């Protein structure tokens, strides 16, 4: 019988794998299908107009995103404690977690694109002396899109390599050391995504300063057409 639930966060040197039935039977289930994840559809519905005129909707979606990331992170930590490369479910669990993280990386790209579009629009509603700061931000975001796409491509290649690895297959052998390596890579990616969430909140708050100023000067109206975002 499995004892009390172990702490989810252990330093690498303190990781201890359970043996016997406990290793294959955690006290709570590890998912192997997408149905176990919360829906990510609301994140895709965020538009530039929402960011400009409905910031609470943005905050709600970011909170949902954070909750989903916490869920995935918890499953990664559970896998670290209870995972067993000899278990028949091991490849499915690994694939599920890697795909879940990939979906969050795709969401990250989408939301940053919406934020960039909103800034491109508001740039034409602020006084000339304030546009330079926005231009600098937009230049940085443009470079960031390239970095995020490269990062996503790297993750997809990494996932494919891990799927191909195993006894009798080229690549890394499926053993505990390899599993811990994947766990650490997943944990690092989740940490990076959480930092990006904080950056998005900050950028939304800064955007709202420009929005309120434009409204006060009468150059921005509720639910204006933001399709024409300018150059």
Short mmCIF file of C-alpha atoms in Angstrom, two decimals:
data_model
loop_
_atom_site.label_atom_id
_atom_site.label_comp_id
_atom_site.label_asym_id
_atom_site.label_seq_id
_atom_site.Cartn_x
_atom_site.Cartn_y
_atom_site.Cartn_z
CA UNK A 1 0.00 0.00 0.00
CA UNK A 2 1.34 3.41 -0.96
CA UNK A 3 2.13 5.76 1.89
CA UNK A 4 1.24 9.41 2.13
CA UNK A 5 1.61 11.50 -0.99
CA UNK A 6 5.29 12.54 -1.32
CA UNK A 7 6.29 16.16 -1.72
CA UNK A 8 6.06 17.25 -5.35
CA UNK A 9 9.24 19.33 -5.32
CA UNK A 10 12.44 17.54 -4.47
CA UNK A 11 16.00 18.67 -5.14
CA UNK A 12 17.66 16.46 -7.82
CA UNK A 13 19.90 14.80 -5.25
CA UNK A 14 16.90 13.80 -3.15
CA UNK A 15 14.95 12.05 -5.92
CA UNK A 16 14.14 8.50 -4.86
CA UNK A 17 12.33 6.11 -7.16
CA UNK A 18 9.79 3.79 -5.58
CA UNK A 19 10.10 0.11 -6.38
CA UNK A 20 7.61 -2.68 -6.77
CA UNK A 21 3.86 -2.08 -7.26
CA UNK A 22 4.10 1.42 -5.78
CA UNK A 23 6.22 2.54 -8.73
CA UNK A 24 3.45 1.56 -11.12
CA UNK A 25 0.48 2.55 -8.98
CA UNK A 26 0.60 6.17 -7.84
CA UNK A 27 -2.16 7.21 -5.42
CA UNK A 28 -3.57 9.53 -8.10
CA UNK A 29 -3.78 8.88 -11.87
CA UNK A 30 -1.29 10.13 -14.40
CA UNK A 31 -3.12 11.12 -17.61
CA UNK A 32 -2.27 9.71 -21.02
CA UNK A 33 -4.81 11.58 -23.12
CA UNK A 34 -5.60 15.19 -23.97
CA UNK A 35 -9.03 14.90 -22.33
CA UNK A 36 -7.29 15.18 -18.98
CA UNK A 37 -6.15 18.72 -19.76
CA UNK A 38 -8.29 21.77 -19.21
CA UNK A 39 -9.53 23.35 -22.41
CA UNK A 40 -7.08 25.82 -23.93
CA UNK A 41 -9.59 27.18 -26.45
CA UNK A 42 -10.25 30.43 -24.60
CA UNK A 43 -6.66 31.52 -25.04
CA UNK A 44 -7.08 31.36 -28.81
CA UNK A 45 -10.09 33.71 -28.61
CA UNK A 46 -8.05 36.65 -27.28
CA UNK A 47 -7.86 39.35 -29.93
CA UNK A 48 -6.16 42.71 -30.14
CA UNK A 49 -9.53 44.31 -29.47
CA UNK A 50 -9.90 42.31 -26.25
CA UNK A 51 -6.50 43.48 -25.06
CA UNK A 52 -7.38 47.10 -25.79
CA UNK A 53 -10.95 47.21 -24.50
CA UNK A 54 -11.52 44.20 -22.25
CA UNK A 55 -8.43 43.66 -20.06
CA UNK A 56 -10.39 41.59 -17.49
CA UNK A 57 -10.95 38.97 -20.20
CA UNK A 58 -7.20 38.87 -20.76
CA UNK A 59 -6.56 38.49 -17.02
CA UNK A 60 -9.06 35.63 -16.81
CA UNK A 61 -7.43 33.76 -19.67
CA UNK A 62 -3.96 34.23 -18.22
CA UNK A 63 -5.21 32.86 -14.90
CA UNK A 64 -6.60 29.84 -16.73
CA UNK A 65 -3.30 29.42 -18.51
CA UNK A 66 -1.45 29.54 -15.19
CA UNK A 67 -3.80 26.92 -13.79
CA UNK A 68 -3.16 24.64 -16.74
CA UNK A 69 0.60 25.07 -16.41
CA UNK A 70 0.37 24.25 -12.70
CA UNK A 71 -1.57 21.11 -13.63
CA UNK A 72 1.07 20.01 -16.15
CA UNK A 73 3.86 20.84 -13.71
CA UNK A 74 2.20 18.72 -11.03
CA UNK A 75 1.98 15.78 -13.43
CA UNK A 76 5.65 16.19 -14.34
CA UNK A 77 6.56 16.11 -10.64
CA UNK A 78 4.38 13.04 -10.11
CA UNK A 79 6.05 11.34 -13.04
CA UNK A 80 9.46 12.16 -11.54
CA UNK A 81 8.51 10.28 -8.38
CA UNK A 82 6.43 7.42 -9.79
CA UNK A 83 7.68 7.06 -13.36
CA UNK A 84 9.25 3.77 -14.39
CA UNK A 85 10.89 3.31 -17.81
CA UNK A 86 9.95 -0.38 -17.61
CA UNK A 87 6.26 0.46 -17.27
CA UNK A 88 4.25 -0.06 -20.43
CA UNK A 89 2.63 3.37 -19.98
CA UNK A 90 5.97 5.17 -19.85
CA UNK A 91 6.10 6.21 -23.55
CA UNK A 92 2.48 7.43 -23.48
CA UNK A 93 3.02 9.46 -20.31
CA UNK A 94 6.14 11.05 -21.70
CA UNK A 95 4.44 11.85 -25.01
CA UNK A 96 1.41 13.30 -23.22
CA UNK A 97 3.49 15.64 -21.07
CA UNK A 98 5.69 16.75 -23.94
CA UNK A 99 2.65 17.46 -26.11
CA UNK A 100 0.97 19.40 -23.29
CA UNK A 101 4.02 21.64 -22.94
CA UNK A 102 4.13 22.12 -26.70
CA UNK A 103 0.51 23.32 -26.66
CA UNK A 104 1.42 25.93 -24.07
CA UNK A 105 4.31 27.09 -26.22
CA UNK A 106 1.90 27.53 -29.14
CA UNK A 107 -0.45 29.53 -26.91
CA UNK A 108 2.46 31.70 -25.83
CA UNK A 109 3.20 32.58 -29.47
CA UNK A 110 -0.45 33.37 -30.18
CA UNK A 111 -0.93 35.67 -27.19
CA UNK A 112 2.31 37.55 -27.85
CA UNK A 113 1.12 38.11 -31.43
CA UNK A 114 -2.14 39.59 -30.16
CA UNK A 115 -0.25 41.87 -27.77
CA UNK A 116 2.01 43.02 -30.59
CA UNK A 117 -1.00 43.81 -32.80
CA UNK A 118 -2.57 45.85 -30.01
CA UNK A 119 0.62 47.85 -29.53
CA UNK A 120 0.91 48.49 -33.27
CA UNK A 121 -2.60 49.91 -33.21
CA UNK A 122 -2.22 52.08 -30.12
CA UNK A 123 1.08 53.47 -31.42
CA UNK A 124 -0.90 55.66 -33.82
CA UNK A 125 -3.08 56.97 -30.98
CA UNK A 126 -0.33 58.32 -28.72
CA UNK A 127 1.60 61.60 -28.95
CA UNK A 128 4.72 61.56 -31.11
CA UNK A 129 7.04 61.86 -28.12
CA UNK A 130 5.70 58.58 -26.67
CA UNK A 131 5.93 56.53 -29.85
CA UNK A 132 9.64 55.85 -29.63
CA UNK A 133 9.21 53.71 -26.53
CA UNK A 134 6.53 51.68 -28.30
CA UNK A 135 8.74 51.33 -31.36
CA UNK A 136 11.53 49.90 -29.23
CA UNK A 137 9.11 47.43 -27.66
CA UNK A 138 7.77 46.37 -31.06
CA UNK A 139 11.27 45.80 -32.38
CA UNK A 140 11.97 43.59 -29.39
CA UNK A 141 8.73 41.66 -29.86
CA UNK A 142 9.47 41.11 -33.53
CA UNK A 143 12.78 39.51 -32.60
CA UNK A 144 11.01 37.54 -29.91
CA UNK A 145 8.69 35.91 -32.44
CA UNK A 146 11.67 34.44 -34.24
CA UNK A 147 13.16 33.19 -30.99
CA UNK A 148 9.87 31.61 -29.89
CA UNK A 149 9.41 29.84 -33.21
CA UNK A 150 12.95 28.50 -33.06
CA UNK A 151 12.36 27.41 -29.47
CA UNK A 152 9.16 25.60 -30.50
CA UNK A 153 10.95 23.88 -33.39
CA UNK A 154 13.71 22.75 -31.02
CA UNK A 155 11.15 21.34 -28.60
CA UNK A 156 9.39 19.41 -31.36
CA UNK A 157 12.69 17.90 -32.50
CA UNK A 158 13.51 17.01 -28.90
CA UNK A 159 10.14 15.29 -28.47
CA UNK A 160 10.64 13.32 -31.68
CA UNK A 161 14.10 12.23 -30.57
CA UNK A 162 12.76 11.03 -27.24
CA UNK A 163 9.93 9.14 -28.94
CA UNK A 164 12.48 7.34 -31.11
CA UNK A 165 14.80 6.57 -28.20
CA UNK A 166 14.75 3.31 -26.35
CA UNK A 167 16.18 -0.19 -26.29
CA UNK A 168 16.99 -1.33 -29.80
CA UNK A 169 16.39 2.17 -31.18
CA UNK A 170 18.87 4.91 -32.06
CA UNK A 171 19.17 7.75 -29.57
CA UNK A 172 19.10 7.87 -25.81
CA UNK A 173 18.26 4.69 -23.94
CA UNK A 174 15.14 4.76 -21.75
CA UNK A 175 16.49 4.47 -18.21
CA UNK A 176 16.09 6.48 -15.01
CA UNK A 177 18.88 8.87 -15.94
CA UNK A 178 17.24 9.59 -19.27
CA UNK A 179 13.86 10.06 -17.60
CA UNK A 180 15.27 12.54 -15.09
CA UNK A 181 16.85 14.41 -17.99
CA UNK A 182 13.45 14.76 -19.66
CA UNK A 183 11.87 15.80 -16.36
CA UNK A 184 14.43 18.57 -15.87
CA UNK A 185 13.94 19.78 -19.45
CA UNK A 186 10.16 19.88 -18.92
CA UNK A 187 10.50 21.69 -15.60
CA UNK A 188 12.81 24.26 -17.17
CA UNK A 189 10.33 24.89 -19.98
CA UNK A 190 7.43 25.32 -17.56
CA UNK A 191 9.48 27.83 -15.55
CA UNK A 192 10.22 29.79 -18.72
CA UNK A 193 6.54 29.82 -19.68
CA UNK A 194 5.60 31.17 -16.25
CA UNK A 195 8.09 34.01 -16.71
CA UNK A 196 6.48 34.78 -20.07
CA UNK A 197 3.07 34.94 -18.39
CA UNK A 198 4.38 37.60 -16.02
CA UNK A 199 5.82 39.52 -18.98
CA UNK A 200 2.46 39.41 -20.74
CA UNK A 201 0.69 40.79 -17.67
CA UNK A 202 3.22 43.62 -17.45
CA UNK A 203 2.83 44.45 -21.14
CA UNK A 204 -0.94 44.44 -20.79
CA UNK A 205 -0.72 46.89 -17.88
CA UNK A 206 1.60 49.18 -19.84
CA UNK A 207 -0.72 49.00 -22.84
CA UNK A 208 -3.64 50.13 -20.69
CA UNK A 209 -1.75 53.30 -19.73
CA UNK A 210 -1.64 54.25 -23.41
CA UNK A 211 -5.27 53.21 -23.89
CA UNK A 212 -6.55 55.35 -21.03
CA UNK A 213 -4.51 58.32 -22.23
CA UNK A 214 -5.90 57.96 -25.76
CA UNK A 215 -9.45 57.75 -24.43
CA UNK A 216 -8.93 60.85 -22.29
CA UNK A 217 -7.78 62.77 -25.37
CA UNK A 218 -10.79 61.54 -27.35
CA UNK A 219 -8.80 59.68 -30.02
CA UNK A 220 -9.83 56.17 -29.04
CA UNK A 221 -13.37 54.85 -28.77
CA UNK A 222 -14.75 51.64 -27.36
CA UNK A 223 -14.49 48.61 -29.63
CA UNK A 224 -12.88 50.54 -32.45
CA UNK A 225 -11.83 48.65 -35.53
CA UNK A 226 -8.28 47.50 -34.83
CA UNK A 227 -7.81 45.53 -38.01
CA UNK A 228 -5.96 48.46 -39.56
CA UNK A 229 -2.98 48.40 -37.23
CA UNK A 230 -0.71 50.50 -39.39
CA UNK A 231 2.90 49.83 -40.27
#
